[in-house]
Short mmCIF file of C-alpha atoms in Angstrom, two decimals:
data_model
loop_
_atom_site.label_atom_id
_atom_site.label_comp_id
_atom_site.label_asym_id
_atom_site.label_seq_id
_atom_site.Cartn_x
_atom_site.Cartn_y
_atom_site.Cartn_z
CA MET A 1 192.55 160.72 52.70
CA THR A 2 194.50 159.72 55.77
CA ILE A 3 195.96 162.71 57.55
CA THR A 4 199.38 162.43 59.16
CA PHE A 5 199.01 164.27 62.43
CA ARG A 6 201.99 166.32 63.54
CA SER A 7 203.49 166.17 66.97
CA GLU A 8 204.11 169.80 67.91
CA THR A 9 203.56 172.54 70.49
CA PHE A 10 201.83 175.93 70.59
CA ARG A 11 203.70 177.14 73.69
CA ASP A 12 207.15 177.07 75.30
CA ASP A 13 209.36 175.68 72.49
CA PHE A 14 206.77 176.41 69.77
CA THR A 15 207.51 173.51 67.42
CA PHE A 16 204.36 174.18 65.35
CA ARG A 17 205.04 174.24 61.57
CA ASN A 18 202.90 173.85 58.45
CA SER A 19 203.71 171.18 55.88
CA LEU A 20 203.97 172.28 52.24
CA TYR A 21 200.52 170.77 51.65
CA ASN A 22 199.07 172.76 54.54
CA ILE A 23 200.65 176.04 53.37
CA LYS A 24 198.92 175.73 49.99
CA ARG A 25 195.55 175.18 51.67
CA PHE A 26 195.92 178.08 54.11
CA PRO A 27 192.81 180.33 54.11
CA PHE A 28 194.55 183.56 53.05
CA PRO A 29 191.97 186.19 53.98
CA PHE A 30 192.70 189.03 51.55
CA ASP A 31 191.00 188.91 48.17
CA ARG A 32 192.45 192.28 47.09
CA ASP A 33 195.50 194.47 47.74
CA GLU A 34 193.95 196.95 50.15
CA TYR A 35 192.26 196.39 53.47
CA MET A 36 188.48 196.62 53.44
CA TYR A 37 186.28 196.50 56.52
CA SER A 38 183.25 194.34 55.81
CA VAL A 39 181.10 191.56 57.17
CA ASN A 40 182.07 189.47 54.10
CA MET A 41 179.61 186.64 54.69
CA GLU A 42 179.20 183.86 52.17
CA PRO A 43 177.39 180.52 52.21
CA HIS A 44 179.43 177.86 54.00
CA ILE A 45 179.40 175.32 51.20
CA ARG A 46 182.00 172.85 50.07
CA GLY A 47 184.85 174.47 48.15
CA LYS A 48 187.90 173.34 46.19
CA ALA A 49 189.56 170.02 46.95
CA ASP A 50 192.72 170.48 49.05
CA SER A 51 191.42 173.76 50.49
CA VAL A 52 190.13 174.33 54.02
CA PHE A 53 186.69 174.62 52.45
CA GLU A 54 186.73 171.05 51.13
CA ASN A 55 184.84 169.89 54.23
CA LEU A 56 182.57 172.07 56.31
CA ILE A 57 184.18 170.97 59.58
CA ASP A 58 187.84 170.91 58.62
CA VAL A 59 190.26 168.52 60.27
CA ASP A 60 193.94 169.02 59.47
CA GLU A 61 197.44 167.88 60.42
CA HIS A 62 197.39 169.98 63.62
CA TYR A 63 194.32 168.23 65.06
CA VAL A 64 195.95 166.08 67.74
CA ALA A 65 198.38 168.76 68.88
CA GLU A 66 195.61 171.37 69.08
CA MET A 67 193.48 169.07 71.22
CA GLN A 68 196.45 168.50 73.54
CA ASP A 69 196.95 172.26 73.84
CA ARG A 70 193.23 172.72 74.63
CA ALA A 71 193.45 170.14 77.41
CA LEU A 72 196.39 172.06 78.92
CA VAL A 73 194.46 175.35 78.80
CA LEU A 74 191.46 173.76 80.52
CA LYS A 75 193.65 172.35 83.28
CA GLU A 76 194.96 175.85 84.00
CA ASP A 77 191.60 177.59 83.65
CA PRO A 78 188.35 175.59 83.60
CA LEU A 79 186.35 178.80 83.02
CA ARG A 80 187.31 178.67 79.32
CA CYS A 81 184.46 176.20 78.91
CA GLN A 82 181.09 177.33 80.27
CA ALA A 83 177.43 176.87 79.49
CA LEU A 84 174.42 178.56 81.07
CA PRO A 85 171.85 176.04 82.35
CA HIS A 86 169.24 176.58 79.63
CA MET A 87 171.71 175.53 76.90
CA MET A 88 171.64 171.75 77.38
CA THR A 89 169.51 171.03 74.31
CA ALA A 90 171.85 173.16 72.22
CA GLN A 91 174.83 171.26 73.64
CA TRP A 92 173.40 168.02 72.27
CA ASP A 93 172.76 169.72 68.92
CA VAL A 94 176.44 170.63 68.77
CA LEU A 95 177.61 167.16 69.69
CA GLU A 96 175.51 165.67 66.92
CA LEU A 97 176.62 168.19 64.32
CA LEU A 98 180.34 167.79 65.00
CA MET A 99 180.24 164.02 65.26
CA GLU A 100 178.25 163.64 62.06
CA HIS A 101 180.49 165.94 60.03
CA GLN A 102 183.74 164.49 61.30
CA ALA A 103 182.57 160.90 60.80
CA GLN A 104 181.14 161.57 57.35
CA ASP A 105 184.16 163.45 55.95
CA TYR A 106 186.99 161.61 57.74
CA PRO A 107 185.83 157.99 57.99
CA GLU A 108 189.44 156.77 58.41
CA HIS A 109 189.66 158.73 61.63
CA PHE A 110 186.15 158.94 63.10
CA THR A 111 183.16 156.60 63.24
CA LEU A 112 179.68 157.29 64.55
CA GLU A 113 177.27 154.38 64.98
CA LYS A 114 173.69 155.11 65.99
CA ASN A 115 171.36 152.50 67.38
CA GLY A 116 168.34 154.54 68.41
CA ASP A 117 169.55 156.75 71.24
CA ARG A 118 172.52 154.48 71.90
CA TRP A 119 175.48 156.01 70.05
CA ARG A 120 179.03 154.77 69.69
CA TRP A 121 181.70 157.33 68.90
CA VAL A 122 185.16 156.28 67.81
CA ASN A 123 187.94 158.87 67.53
CA ARG A 124 191.03 157.00 66.37
CA PRO A 125 193.60 159.84 66.42
CA MET A 126 192.79 160.46 70.12
CA GLY A 127 192.22 156.83 71.06
CA ILE A 128 188.60 157.33 72.14
CA ASP A 129 185.84 154.74 71.84
CA ASP A 130 182.76 155.68 73.87
CA THR A 131 179.19 154.42 73.86
CA PHE A 132 176.59 156.72 75.36
CA THR A 133 172.90 157.60 75.34
CA PHE A 134 172.10 160.66 73.26
CA GLY A 135 170.23 163.11 75.50
CA ASP A 136 171.54 161.66 78.77
CA ALA A 137 174.52 163.73 79.92
CA ALA A 138 175.29 161.27 82.71
CA THR A 139 176.46 158.73 80.11
CA LEU A 140 179.36 160.94 78.94
CA PRO A 141 182.53 161.81 80.86
CA TYR A 142 181.95 165.54 80.25
CA PRO A 143 178.86 167.64 79.45
CA PRO A 144 178.07 167.16 75.72
CA MET A 145 179.55 170.44 74.42
CA GLU A 146 182.74 170.01 76.40
CA TYR A 147 183.01 166.37 75.40
CA ILE A 148 182.86 166.99 71.67
CA THR A 149 184.76 170.28 71.60
CA ARG A 150 187.67 168.61 73.34
CA GLN A 151 187.74 166.62 70.10
CA ALA A 152 187.17 169.31 67.49
CA GLN A 153 189.49 172.05 66.23
CA GLY A 154 188.46 175.67 66.74
CA ASP A 155 186.67 177.63 69.40
CA PHE A 156 182.93 177.12 69.75
CA CYS A 157 180.26 179.49 70.98
CA ILE A 158 176.62 178.56 71.25
CA VAL A 159 174.45 181.57 70.80
CA ASP A 160 170.85 181.54 71.97
CA GLN A 161 168.19 183.45 70.03
CA ARG A 162 165.44 185.36 71.84
CA ASP A 163 163.99 188.91 72.02
CA ASN A 164 165.24 189.57 68.48
CA ASN A 165 168.81 189.25 69.66
CA LEU A 166 171.58 186.68 70.01
CA TRP A 167 173.01 185.77 73.40
CA MET A 168 176.45 184.31 74.11
CA ASP A 169 175.24 181.61 76.47
CA ALA A 170 177.77 178.78 76.09
CA GLY A 171 181.22 178.22 74.72
CA MET A 172 184.56 176.43 74.57
CA VAL A 173 187.11 179.16 74.00
CA THR A 174 190.81 178.33 74.28
CA THR A 175 192.31 179.71 71.05
CA GLN A 176 190.85 183.18 71.10
CA ALA A 177 192.19 186.44 69.78
CA ASP A 178 192.04 188.39 73.02
CA TRP A 179 188.43 188.09 74.21
CA SER A 180 187.13 186.43 77.34
CA LEU A 181 184.22 183.99 77.35
CA ASP A 182 184.08 184.22 81.13
CA PHE A 183 183.53 187.96 80.88
CA ASP A 184 181.22 187.94 77.86
CA ILE A 185 179.01 184.94 78.67
CA GLY A 186 175.36 186.02 78.92
CA MET A 187 175.87 189.13 76.77
CA ASN A 188 173.87 189.94 73.67
CA PHE A 189 175.31 190.49 70.20
CA MET A 190 175.85 194.26 70.52
CA GLU A 191 177.24 193.92 74.03
CA TRP A 192 179.89 191.32 73.32
CA HIS A 193 181.01 193.25 70.23
CA GLY A 194 181.13 196.44 72.35
CA PRO A 195 184.90 196.90 72.29
CA VAL A 196 185.27 196.55 68.48
CA PRO A 197 186.19 199.97 66.98
CA LEU A 198 184.53 201.68 63.97
CA ALA A 199 182.17 198.87 63.04
CA HIS A 200 179.25 199.95 65.27
CA GLN A 201 179.18 203.41 63.70
CA ILE A 202 179.05 202.14 60.12
CA GLY A 203 176.23 199.74 60.93
CA VAL A 204 178.18 196.52 60.44
CA PHE A 205 176.76 194.86 63.55
CA ASP A 206 173.16 195.90 62.86
CA ARG A 207 173.36 194.28 59.43
CA ALA A 208 175.16 191.20 60.70
CA LEU A 209 172.63 190.66 63.48
CA LYS A 210 169.68 191.01 61.12
CA PHE A 211 171.29 188.51 58.80
CA LEU A 212 172.05 185.98 61.54
CA LEU A 213 168.60 186.13 63.12
CA ASN A 214 167.32 184.75 59.81
CA LEU A 215 169.94 182.02 59.47
CA GLN A 216 168.31 178.81 58.30
CA GLN A 217 168.97 175.26 59.27
CA GLY A 218 171.04 173.41 56.66
CA LYS A 219 172.38 176.69 55.24
CA PRO A 220 175.43 177.57 57.32
CA THR A 221 177.32 180.76 56.54
CA ARG A 222 180.96 181.78 56.94
CA ARG A 223 183.42 184.63 56.95
CA LEU A 224 187.14 185.03 57.45
CA ASN A 225 188.63 187.26 60.11
CA TRP A 226 192.31 187.79 60.84
CA THR A 227 194.93 189.21 63.14
CA MET A 228 198.62 188.55 63.73
CA THR A 229 200.24 186.68 66.59
CA VAL A 230 203.85 186.56 67.72
CA ASN A 231 204.88 182.90 67.92
CA PRO A 232 202.39 180.17 66.96
CA ARG A 233 200.49 180.54 70.21
CA LEU A 234 196.87 179.38 70.21
CA ASP A 235 196.00 180.65 73.67
CA THR A 236 196.21 184.41 73.22
CA SER A 237 193.53 185.02 75.82
CA PRO A 238 193.17 188.23 77.79
CA GLU A 239 193.42 186.03 80.89
CA ASN A 240 197.02 185.26 79.96
CA TYR A 241 197.90 188.56 78.27
CA HIS A 242 200.48 189.33 80.95
CA LYS A 243 202.20 186.08 79.99
CA TRP A 244 202.17 186.37 76.19
CA GLY A 245 202.21 190.18 75.88
CA PRO A 246 206.01 190.38 76.28
CA ASP A 247 206.39 188.24 73.11
CA ARG A 248 205.47 191.35 71.14
CA THR A 249 208.72 193.03 72.15
CA THR A 250 210.85 190.12 70.90
CA VAL A 251 210.30 190.73 67.19
CA THR A 252 213.36 191.91 65.24
CA PRO A 253 214.07 192.40 61.51
CA GLU A 254 216.08 189.14 61.72
CA ASN A 255 213.42 186.91 63.31
CA VAL A 256 210.17 188.51 62.11
CA GLY A 257 209.71 185.99 59.30
CA ASP A 258 209.64 183.04 61.68
CA LYS A 259 208.12 184.71 64.73
CA MET A 260 205.22 186.66 63.26
CA HIS A 261 202.21 184.59 62.28
CA LEU A 262 199.15 185.52 60.32
CA ARG A 263 196.23 184.23 62.36
CA VAL A 264 193.09 183.59 60.35
CA GLU A 265 189.75 182.68 61.79
CA LEU A 266 187.38 180.74 59.61
CA GLN A 267 184.13 181.63 61.31
CA SER A 268 181.13 179.50 60.44
CA LEU A 269 177.60 179.83 61.78
CA TRP A 270 175.09 177.01 61.93
CA ARG A 271 171.43 177.02 62.91
CA LEU A 272 170.85 174.15 65.33
CA PRO A 273 167.78 171.95 64.83
CA ARG A 274 166.35 171.28 68.31
CA SER A 275 167.29 174.41 70.25
CA ASN A 276 167.07 176.97 67.42
CA ALA A 277 170.37 178.30 68.79
CA ILE A 278 173.30 179.12 66.52
CA LEU A 279 176.65 177.39 66.68
CA PHE A 280 179.47 179.84 66.03
CA VAL A 281 182.69 178.04 65.11
CA ILE A 282 185.86 180.12 65.22
CA ARG A 283 188.52 177.97 63.64
CA CYS A 284 192.02 179.39 63.96
CA TYR A 285 194.73 178.84 61.33
CA LEU A 286 198.30 179.99 61.86
CA ILE A 287 201.05 180.56 59.28
CA SER A 288 204.45 182.21 59.75
CA LEU A 289 205.41 185.01 57.37
CA SER A 290 208.27 182.82 56.09
CA GLU A 291 205.81 180.07 55.21
CA LEU A 292 203.34 182.53 53.73
CA VAL A 293 205.75 184.18 51.29
CA THR A 294 206.44 180.82 49.65
CA VAL A 295 203.22 181.61 47.79
CA PRO A 296 204.32 184.57 45.62
CA LYS A 297 200.87 186.15 45.30
CA TRP A 298 200.44 186.25 49.08
CA GLY A 299 203.95 187.67 49.55
CA ARG A 300 203.10 190.53 47.19
CA ARG A 301 199.70 191.20 48.66
CA LEU A 302 200.26 191.07 52.42
CA PRO A 303 202.59 194.11 52.66
CA ARG A 304 200.16 196.11 50.52
CA VAL A 305 197.27 195.25 52.84
CA LEU A 306 199.27 196.01 55.99
CA LYS A 307 200.21 199.45 54.62
CA SER A 308 196.56 200.30 53.98
CA LEU A 309 195.33 199.36 57.45
CA PRO A 310 193.64 202.23 59.37
CA PRO A 311 195.50 202.96 62.63
CA GLU A 312 192.46 202.14 64.85
CA ILE A 313 192.26 198.68 63.31
CA ALA A 314 196.00 198.12 63.65
CA ASP A 315 195.69 199.10 67.29
CA TYR A 316 192.70 196.86 67.97
CA LYS A 317 194.51 193.92 66.42
CA GLY A 318 197.61 194.68 68.48
CA LEU A 319 199.79 195.33 65.40
CA THR A 320 200.91 198.87 66.05
CA ARG A 321 204.25 197.96 67.57
CA ASN A 322 205.42 195.51 64.91
CA ARG A 323 203.72 196.72 61.74
CA PRO A 324 206.78 198.64 60.42
CA ILE A 325 209.10 195.64 60.96
CA MET A 326 206.67 193.37 59.12
CA ILE A 327 206.20 195.76 56.21
CA ASP A 328 209.99 196.24 55.84
CA TRP A 329 210.64 192.50 55.89
CA LEU A 330 207.81 191.75 53.45
CA ALA A 331 208.85 194.52 51.02
CA LYS A 332 211.38 192.26 49.28
CA TYR A 333 208.57 189.88 48.28
CA ASP A 334 206.58 192.64 46.58
CA ASP A 335 208.03 193.30 43.13
CA GLY A 336 205.13 195.61 42.30
CA ALA A 337 203.55 193.12 39.88
CA PRO A 338 199.75 193.04 39.74
CA THR A 339 198.00 190.30 41.72
CA SER A 340 195.06 188.20 40.60
CA ALA A 341 191.68 188.65 42.25
CA GLY A 342 190.58 186.26 45.01
CA ILE A 343 192.36 184.52 47.84
CA TYR A 344 193.78 181.39 46.19
CA PRO A 345 197.40 180.99 45.04
CA ASP A 346 197.96 181.44 41.27
CA MET B 1 177.47 212.14 83.68
CA LEU B 2 178.80 208.70 82.90
CA VAL B 3 180.70 208.20 79.64
CA GLN B 4 178.21 207.43 76.87
CA GLY B 5 178.41 204.92 74.06
CA ILE B 6 179.65 201.84 75.93
CA LYS B 7 177.61 199.14 74.22
CA SER B 8 177.83 196.56 76.97
CA ARG B 9 177.01 198.94 79.82
CA PRO B 10 173.36 199.01 80.96
CA GLU B 11 171.48 202.25 80.44
CA TYR B 12 170.43 203.76 83.75
CA LYS B 13 167.25 205.43 82.61
CA GLY B 14 166.13 206.81 85.93
CA LEU B 15 163.56 205.85 88.55
CA ASP B 16 160.08 206.00 87.11
CA ILE B 17 157.25 205.05 89.43
CA ASP B 18 154.97 202.49 87.87
CA PRO B 19 151.48 203.41 89.14
CA HIS B 20 150.20 199.88 88.46
CA ALA B 21 152.78 198.07 90.58
CA LYS B 22 151.30 196.22 93.54
CA ARG B 23 154.44 196.77 95.56
CA HIS B 24 157.64 198.78 95.19
CA LEU B 25 161.03 197.69 96.42
CA PHE B 26 163.57 200.54 96.43
CA VAL B 27 167.18 199.60 96.99
CA LEU B 28 169.16 202.79 97.44
CA GLU B 29 172.73 203.73 98.20
CA GLY B 30 174.18 207.09 99.26
CA GLU B 31 173.08 209.85 96.89
CA GLY B 32 170.60 207.39 95.39
CA ALA B 33 168.24 208.45 98.20
CA GLN B 34 167.81 211.76 96.43
CA ALA B 35 166.57 209.96 93.30
CA LEU B 36 163.58 208.66 95.25
CA ILE B 37 163.04 211.95 97.06
CA ASP B 38 162.92 213.68 93.64
CA GLU B 39 160.38 211.14 92.40
CA VAL B 40 158.15 211.80 95.39
CA GLY B 41 158.41 215.50 94.57
CA ALA B 42 157.37 214.85 90.97
CA LYS B 43 154.79 212.07 91.34
CA GLY B 44 153.28 212.53 94.78
CA ARG B 45 153.26 210.25 97.81
CA ASP B 46 150.59 207.71 96.89
CA PHE B 47 152.97 204.84 96.14
CA LEU B 48 154.82 205.13 99.43
CA ALA B 49 152.21 203.15 101.38
CA LYS B 50 153.07 200.08 99.26
CA SER B 51 156.82 200.69 99.24
CA GLU B 52 159.73 199.05 100.99
CA ILE B 53 162.99 200.99 101.09
CA LEU B 54 166.35 199.35 101.77
CA TYR B 55 169.01 201.99 102.29
CA LEU B 56 172.78 201.96 102.57
CA ALA B 57 174.14 205.41 103.46
CA ALA B 58 177.77 204.63 102.58
CA GLY B 59 179.72 207.84 101.86
CA ALA B 60 176.60 210.00 102.05
CA ALA B 61 176.02 209.36 105.79
CA PRO B 62 176.74 213.00 106.79
CA LYS B 63 173.81 214.11 104.63
CA ALA B 64 171.38 212.14 106.82
CA TYR B 65 169.24 210.94 103.93
CA ASP B 66 168.01 208.20 106.25
CA VAL B 67 166.08 210.79 108.22
CA THR B 68 164.46 212.16 105.07
CA LEU B 69 163.62 208.71 103.69
CA SER B 70 162.15 207.57 106.99
CA ALA B 71 160.06 210.76 107.17
CA LEU B 72 158.44 209.77 103.86
CA SER B 73 156.64 207.09 105.91
CA PRO B 74 156.93 204.19 103.51
CA ASP B 75 155.41 200.86 104.51
CA VAL B 76 158.92 199.64 105.39
CA PHE B 77 162.13 201.61 105.84
CA TRP B 78 165.22 199.62 106.67
CA GLN B 79 168.78 200.81 106.86
CA ALA B 80 171.88 198.67 106.44
CA SER B 81 175.25 199.34 108.02
CA THR B 82 177.21 197.85 105.10
CA LEU B 83 176.57 196.16 101.78
CA GLN B 84 176.70 192.58 103.05
CA PRO B 85 173.68 192.77 105.38
CA LEU B 86 171.86 194.75 102.71
CA LEU B 87 172.33 191.90 100.21
CA PHE B 88 171.19 189.43 102.86
CA ARG B 89 168.01 191.42 103.48
CA LEU B 90 167.47 191.88 99.73
CA ARG B 91 167.51 188.12 99.22
CA ALA B 92 164.93 187.71 101.95
CA CYS B 93 162.72 190.34 100.27
CA LEU B 94 163.02 188.73 96.85
CA GLU B 95 162.40 185.29 98.29
CA GLN B 96 158.99 186.52 99.52
CA ALA B 97 158.23 188.95 96.69
CA ARG B 98 154.91 188.48 94.90
CA MET B 99 153.87 189.01 91.31
CA GLY B 100 153.51 192.72 90.62
CA THR B 101 156.52 193.78 92.68
CA ARG B 102 158.62 196.45 90.97
CA LEU B 103 162.32 196.71 91.80
CA SER B 104 164.08 200.09 91.61
CA ILE B 105 167.77 200.69 92.30
CA ALA B 106 169.64 203.99 92.69
CA GLY B 107 173.20 204.74 93.68
CA THR B 108 176.69 204.28 92.30
CA GLU B 109 177.22 202.00 89.34
CA GLY B 110 179.00 199.31 91.35
CA PHE B 111 176.09 199.22 93.77
CA ILE B 112 173.48 199.03 90.99
CA GLY B 113 175.45 196.20 89.38
CA GLN B 114 175.60 194.12 92.54
CA ILE B 115 171.91 194.56 93.32
CA MET B 116 171.02 193.65 89.73
CA GLN B 117 173.14 190.52 89.98
CA VAL B 118 171.04 189.32 92.90
CA ALA B 119 167.81 190.29 91.15
CA ILE B 120 168.77 188.41 87.97
CA GLU B 121 169.60 185.39 90.13
CA TYR B 122 166.01 185.53 91.39
CA GLY B 123 164.70 185.49 87.84
CA ILE B 124 163.82 189.15 87.42
CA ASP B 125 164.22 190.30 83.80
CA TYR B 126 166.81 193.05 83.96
CA HIS B 127 164.79 195.13 81.46
CA SER B 128 162.06 195.47 84.08
CA ILE B 129 164.32 196.97 86.75
CA HIS B 130 164.34 200.74 87.07
CA THR B 131 167.80 202.11 87.75
CA GLU B 132 169.26 205.54 88.33
CA HIS B 133 172.91 206.45 88.68
CA ARG B 134 173.67 208.88 91.50
CA GLY B 135 176.88 209.77 93.25
CA SER B 136 180.44 208.91 92.34
CA MET B 137 181.37 207.66 88.87
CA ALA B 138 183.75 205.13 90.41
CA ARG B 139 183.77 201.76 88.68
CA ARG B 140 183.71 198.22 89.93
CA VAL B 141 186.35 196.34 87.95
CA GLN B 142 187.18 192.70 87.50
CA CYS B 143 190.80 191.79 86.80
CA VAL B 144 190.67 189.58 83.70
CA HIS B 145 193.84 187.81 84.86
CA CYS B 146 193.16 186.79 88.48
CA LYS B 147 189.35 187.41 88.33
CA GLY B 148 189.46 189.43 91.54
CA ILE B 149 187.08 192.38 91.77
CA THR B 150 188.14 195.82 92.97
CA ASP B 151 185.43 198.26 94.10
CA ASN B 152 185.36 202.04 93.78
CA VAL B 153 188.05 202.38 91.14
CA THR B 154 188.48 206.05 90.26
CA THR B 155 191.69 205.95 88.22
CA SER B 156 193.02 204.19 85.17
CA PRO B 157 195.36 202.44 85.38
CA PHE B 158 194.97 201.18 88.93
CA PRO B 159 196.67 198.32 90.80
CA CYS B 160 194.51 195.19 91.10
CA SER B 161 193.72 194.83 94.80
CA HIS B 162 194.22 191.06 94.49
CA CYS B 163 197.17 190.29 92.19
CA GLY B 164 198.73 193.75 92.04
CA LEU B 165 199.01 194.03 88.24
CA PRO B 166 198.43 197.58 86.94
CA LEU B 167 195.11 197.43 85.08
CA LEU B 168 193.67 199.53 82.29
CA VAL B 169 189.91 199.90 82.79
CA ARG B 170 188.27 198.88 79.53
CA ASP B 171 184.93 200.35 78.48
CA HIS B 172 183.43 196.85 78.55
CA TYR B 173 180.89 195.87 81.20
CA SER B 174 179.51 192.49 82.23
CA ARG B 175 176.05 192.52 83.75
CA ARG B 176 176.59 188.97 84.99
CA LEU B 177 179.65 190.06 86.97
CA GLY B 178 178.43 193.59 87.66
CA ALA B 179 181.86 194.87 86.71
CA PHE B 180 184.03 196.46 84.05
CA GLN B 181 186.99 194.60 82.61
CA GLY B 182 190.49 195.41 83.80
CA VAL B 183 193.43 194.38 81.59
CA ASN B 184 197.12 194.60 82.45
CA ILE B 185 198.35 197.82 80.88
CA ASP B 186 202.07 197.08 80.74
CA ALA B 187 201.90 193.39 79.81
CA GLU B 188 204.16 193.90 76.80
CA GLU B 189 206.84 195.78 78.77
CA PRO B 190 206.35 195.20 82.50
CA GLY B 191 207.25 198.22 84.58
CA THR B 192 206.21 200.80 81.98
CA ALA B 193 202.68 201.48 83.26
CA PRO B 194 201.77 205.18 83.09
CA GLU B 195 200.84 207.06 86.26
CA PRO B 196 197.23 206.53 87.39
CA GLU B 197 194.97 209.25 86.09
CA GLU B 198 191.70 210.22 87.78
CA MET B 199 189.09 209.09 85.24
CA PHE B 200 186.00 208.21 87.30
CA PRO B 201 185.69 210.81 90.12
#
């Protein structure tokens, strides 16, 4: 299928919108009416047609605009993309994985030709046609991870595995929900999750780490995570918190439907073949409350979930200030009818 | 006592003389001198003949720990006037260090962090470094916005010494930077920062 890429912005005038097709395929993260804290891992396998799970590396109508926004972020702050020196093999693993998936699932838009180590990569939406030598970083205009993640939606962390732990040793992070790669690079799994409330005490991270250390090649895994963002802003970094923080005071009962966005991360984890590192993809999807309530099941369920959120979690996700306004506005979409199980629209 | 339970903060388990080390390098600051003096009291003086001590008196100068340390008669005792020459000397020591050298650091957390940074740069596994926290609980904090580092932070919030934003000190520590994370506390409503409160005396 040929995707029509939208021309839109994630800053200043915020012209980002979802098409009707894209609303229906939004990865709504709540499979029941009350909030439940869990690791919620499942195999990252192909799902329903016209869902974000149709392809394992999803490309959608926001692709070109997201890549333009990433380029702007990197101009302002090059430290959003960093790799420790021992991660070069893993960088090539990532380049191969992303090129192969994009070319295989979107042949109208991407082509990868391999002639031994001589590879040709064609990215039509971005007007790129490069030939390079796989394994020779000097033949690309950027280091391999930066090169390919300037052409792939989502944030990317490459996590090294050693000493029975995982280490955040490389990443391209420009669409993050308030964490800093520059601060966390080099940390292990428990360290970089340090600030997350509640989960350490109930053993969530111990179980998740154990699970990930055993991740097998060819069997990627995924989970959904979520928060809310005022305005469709991709770059909600701590670095720029003093710039986007004031947005949170601009929400009113009149504008909440258009201003407040559910921000869902489709997180997928992939064992890499040469380096034995893990690629952690954090793909961000945004939808305004007004767009979301066009699916009646989601309109009923979201206010119920928001009401059941423990205060620590609301605080960590930065929702405390605007939760009452959201719940009030959403109330009219909840007629009290039961909802079906699972995340998909009825 | 430092606040417990910060997952990303190193554990400072205390100096513990390794009898098998071929050489000991002690890098001490202020009250950190007492950590070594206590070890000598507990373990005896044998290791001192193969020990080099680098000392920065800092705020503890009136206590004249330098006299006590020097009187221990280590192989080398060297005192720095400020941190910068100490780091310079430390690099020289690590440049020439041989297999079997054991590094021990004692002092305030900001000091330990900066010495560890240099040690990690020289390829020392941080797990193998003995550390002991002594003295003030002040924190070294990096502003997440301008990336500037402020030393000896005792309050939260505090004004970033580089960009001036009032920063909340998060319980999140980067070994690579040797610093805690500071995040603007009144980003949502500038001008509403609470009064600084003494948190790390």
